[in-house]
């Protein structure tokens, strides 16, 4: 595989090759020249790995010794040994030594983590003076630190801290244990009231965070812990709770739990939930009725119920959250009610309206209502984006936009300068030692303020080292100058072409899918267990092996490049056959299984872009848009089967004519 060395000056290249021969590793520049001890790179590498082991086993003496040796050799990763030693000593370290450390390593990604851990230590010790001197410098998101800051601020009488604590309270997720002290102070001071407790309880029940909801309810005056069991009862069998009237409506808790039961039933049996609501709704106040209709409408929209828009209308003055607002717009889209779509988008907060997705659909709504000037003002701006919505906007504009994209290729000088950046050197060294999290953190921080030319140069370095996912993510960040060969690389094409042809698949589509699945990380493995470039699930791999007559198949084989591509393209062909050659539905089927895309079809032909936008699963919705957008760009790169994005999205046939009858 090609290396970054190919673009280096000849003298440095020769030195690097000698180092490769002597040390058997990819060399790393120190400053603008090689370290004098580079030929012995294996020895400091071993010492560094020993230092990491010493840290993991909390052996401070061994770690300190390794650090001293690494520093004496000016080893590029010596700061990490110093970092590990600081973490082990942080609870006892004086503020002068910690500040010296933070100043020394302020340009390294671990500095902020040390500051965060130090802030927690300072808070536990009650050293609020030092805490608030350092807190403004802390950049990471850490809820534990935020809660300590609110707690300390409240103790010091800061009104802003009270507001921060109240904002933390209104979370739909479990929070760190130290946040309870903040809430205790707020409740004792009368800031956290009963209505706030009910508000958070409702948020938690919406997300089925039952355990946290039980804890929150204990803050109610006189709350009977025996009632906590009722939450489990509703969660496990909402239908039974409603049918047998197991929970009285004579209390606030009873009403909330019945609303919870109605919402849970709405997700799976909306008609039954509606029947129960008709019997119970008079027991609720207007605000609760509006709340029910807002939640019921959300679930109806996700199920593509043609009545969803009318249900949203019945929500009255209910405050709709981000998800509800989005699905109100999608329901209008699905009904091709362009005026309702425009209204739904207008009701979103500005930050949501400014998202590319809603900018595009607002423009479409305007265009469909013949408001062409207003629509084009949005489309022209959006078309400058090299993205799924940018492509759709450009295609809506037709031949109006002809300006070519500015393409840039990194020069040898660009690469040389990129290699001199210490953070890039450390990132490459950490990757060589398979410290993936640390290497990415170094890379991200080192490139955070790069301009387009610098981003393209370092992306080229990553590509030449086979670090494809980083090459893609880095080149994706350019604004005006672009290298689409780095954004949409085609590694393993000698193998890929054969399997794509064997299965009669559009090569650009296959590459677009792999880019989204794994970004060409051959060892990638998902939480669900999918493996390799094409993220094939173990059970699917076994099924494919039987179809291909591979009697000697072993599960470990799916991680092999050749097998993974063979199986993945075979399964992609299968989904294409199941979806009657409709690429959009086949892409959805590859992600969510062949049965679901059929259920997402309408009773009449549906524009592909609308079908994609109204997929109920957020992961699959995002997936299909990115895969098909990728496919368009790959077709430009490869010169194969050039289609517009709208042609790739196509039209999804109505139910009954779209696909084969075979189910999952």
CSV table of N, CA, C and O in Angstrom, one decimal, residues 536-550 553 567 570-575 578 594 662-664:
chain,number,residue,atom,x,y,z
A,536,UNK,N,-21.6,-7.1,7.5
A,536,UNK,CA,-22.5,-8.2,7.4
A,536,UNK,C,-22.8,-8.9,8.8
A,536,UNK,O,-21.8,-9.1,9.5
A,537,UNK,N,-24.0,-9.1,9.1
A,537,UNK,CA,-24.4,-9.7,10.4
A,537,UNK,C,-24.0,-11.2,10.4
A,537,UNK,O,-24.1,-11.9,9.3
A,538,UNK,N,-23.7,-11.7,11.5
A,538,UNK,CA,-23.3,-13.2,11.6
A,538,UNK,C,-24.4,-14.1,11.0
A,538,UNK,O,-24.1,-15.0,10.3
A,539,UNK,N,-25.6,-13.9,11.4
A,539,UNK,CA,-26.7,-14.8,10.9
A,539,UNK,C,-26.9,-14.6,9.4
A,539,UNK,O,-27.1,-15.6,8.7
A,540,UNK,N,-26.8,-13.4,8.9
A,540,UNK,CA,-26.9,-13.2,7.5
A,540,UNK,C,-25.7,-13.9,6.8
A,540,UNK,O,-25.9,-14.5,5.7
A,541,UNK,N,-24.5,-13.8,7.3
A,541,UNK,CA,-23.4,-14.4,6.7
A,541,UNK,C,-23.6,-16.0,6.6
A,541,UNK,O,-23.3,-16.6,5.6
A,542,UNK,N,-24.1,-16.6,7.7
A,542,UNK,CA,-24.4,-18.0,7.7
A,542,UNK,C,-25.4,-18.3,6.6
A,542,UNK,O,-25.2,-19.3,5.8
A,543,UNK,N,-26.4,-17.5,6.4
A,543,UNK,CA,-27.5,-17.7,5.4
A,543,UNK,C,-26.9,-17.6,4.0
A,543,UNK,O,-27.2,-18.4,3.1
A,544,UNK,N,-26.0,-16.6,3.8
A,544,UNK,CA,-25.4,-16.4,2.5
A,544,UNK,C,-24.5,-17.6,2.2
A,544,UNK,O,-24.4,-18.1,1.0
A,545,UNK,N,-23.7,-18.0,3.2
A,545,UNK,CA,-22.8,-19.2,2.9
A,545,UNK,C,-23.6,-20.4,2.4
A,545,UNK,O,-23.1,-21.1,1.5
A,546,UNK,N,-24.7,-20.6,3.0
A,546,UNK,CA,-25.6,-21.8,2.5
A,546,UNK,C,-26.0,-21.5,1.1
A,546,UNK,O,-26.0,-22.5,0.3
A,547,UNK,N,-26.4,-20.3,0.8
A,547,UNK,CA,-26.9,-20.0,-0.6
A,547,UNK,C,-25.8,-20.2,-1.6
A,547,UNK,O,-26.1,-20.6,-2.7
A,548,UNK,N,-24.6,-19.9,-1.1
A,548,UNK,CA,-23.4,-20.0,-2.1
A,548,UNK,C,-22.8,-21.4,-2.0
A,548,UNK,O,-21.8,-21.7,-2.7
A,549,UNK,N,-23.4,-22.3,-1.2
A,549,UNK,CA,-22.8,-23.7,-1.1
A,549,UNK,C,-21.5,-23.8,-0.5
A,549,UNK,O,-20.7,-24.7,-0.8
A,550,UNK,N,-21.2,-22.9,0.5
A,550,UNK,CA,-19.9,-22.9,1.1
A,550,UNK,C,-20.0,-23.8,2.4
A,550,UNK,O,-20.2,-23.3,3.5
A,553,UNK,N,-17.6,-22.9,5.5
A,553,UNK,CA,-17.6,-21.6,6.0
A,553,UNK,C,-17.5,-21.6,7.5
A,553,UNK,O,-18.1,-22.4,8.2
A,567,UNK,N,-19.9,-11.7,0.2
A,567,UNK,CA,-21.1,-11.8,0.9
A,567,UNK,C,-22.0,-10.6,0.9
A,567,UNK,O,-23.2,-10.6,0.6
A,570,UNK,N,-23.5,-10.0,-2.6
A,570,UNK,CA,-24.5,-11.0,-2.8
A,570,UNK,C,-25.8,-10.6,-2.1
A,570,UNK,O,-26.9,-10.7,-2.7
A,571,UNK,N,-25.7,-10.1,-0.8
A,571,UNK,CA,-26.9,-9.7,-0.1
A,571,UNK,C,-27.5,-8.5,-0.7
A,571,UNK,O,-28.7,-8.3,-0.7
A,572,UNK,N,-26.7,-7.6,-1.2
A,572,UNK,CA,-27.2,-6.4,-1.8
A,572,UNK,C,-28.0,-6.7,-3.1
A,572,UNK,O,-29.0,-6.1,-3.3
A,573,UNK,N,-27.5,-7.7,-3.8
A,573,UNK,CA,-28.2,-8.2,-5.0
A,573,UNK,C,-29.6,-8.8,-4.6
A,573,UNK,O,-30.6,-8.5,-5.2
A,574,UNK,N,-29.5,-9.5,-3.5
A,574,UNK,CA,-30.8,-10.1,-2.9
A,574,UNK,C,-31.8,-9.0,-2.6
A,574,UNK,O,-33.0,-9.1,-3.0
A,575,UNK,N,-31.3,-8.0,-1.9
A,575,UNK,CA,-32.3,-6.9,-1.5
A,575,UNK,C,-32.8,-6.2,-2.8
A,575,UNK,O,-34.0,-5.8,-2.9
A,578,UNK,N,-35.5,-8.3,-4.2
A,578,UNK,CA,-36.7,-8.3,-3.4
A,578,UNK,C,-37.5,-7.0,-3.6
A,578,UNK,O,-38.7,-6.9,-3.5
A,594,UNK,N,-35.5,-6.7,4.6
A,594,UNK,CA,-36.3,-6.6,3.4
A,594,UNK,C,-37.8,-6.3,3.7
A,594,UNK,O,-38.5,-5.8,2.8
A,662,UNK,N,-42.3,-11.8,-0.7
A,662,UNK,CA,-41.5,-12.5,0.3
A,662,UNK,C,-41.2,-11.6,1.5
A,662,UNK,O,-40.9,-10.4,1.3
A,663,UNK,N,-41.4,-12.1,2.7
A,663,UNK,CA,-41.1,-11.3,3.9
A,663,UNK,C,-39.8,-11.6,4.5
A,663,UNK,O,-39.1,-12.5,4.0
A,664,UNK,N,-39.4,-10.9,5.6
A,664,UNK,CA,-38.2,-11.1,6.3
A,664,UNK,C,-38.1,-12.5,6.7
A,664,UNK,O,-39.0,-13.1,7.1
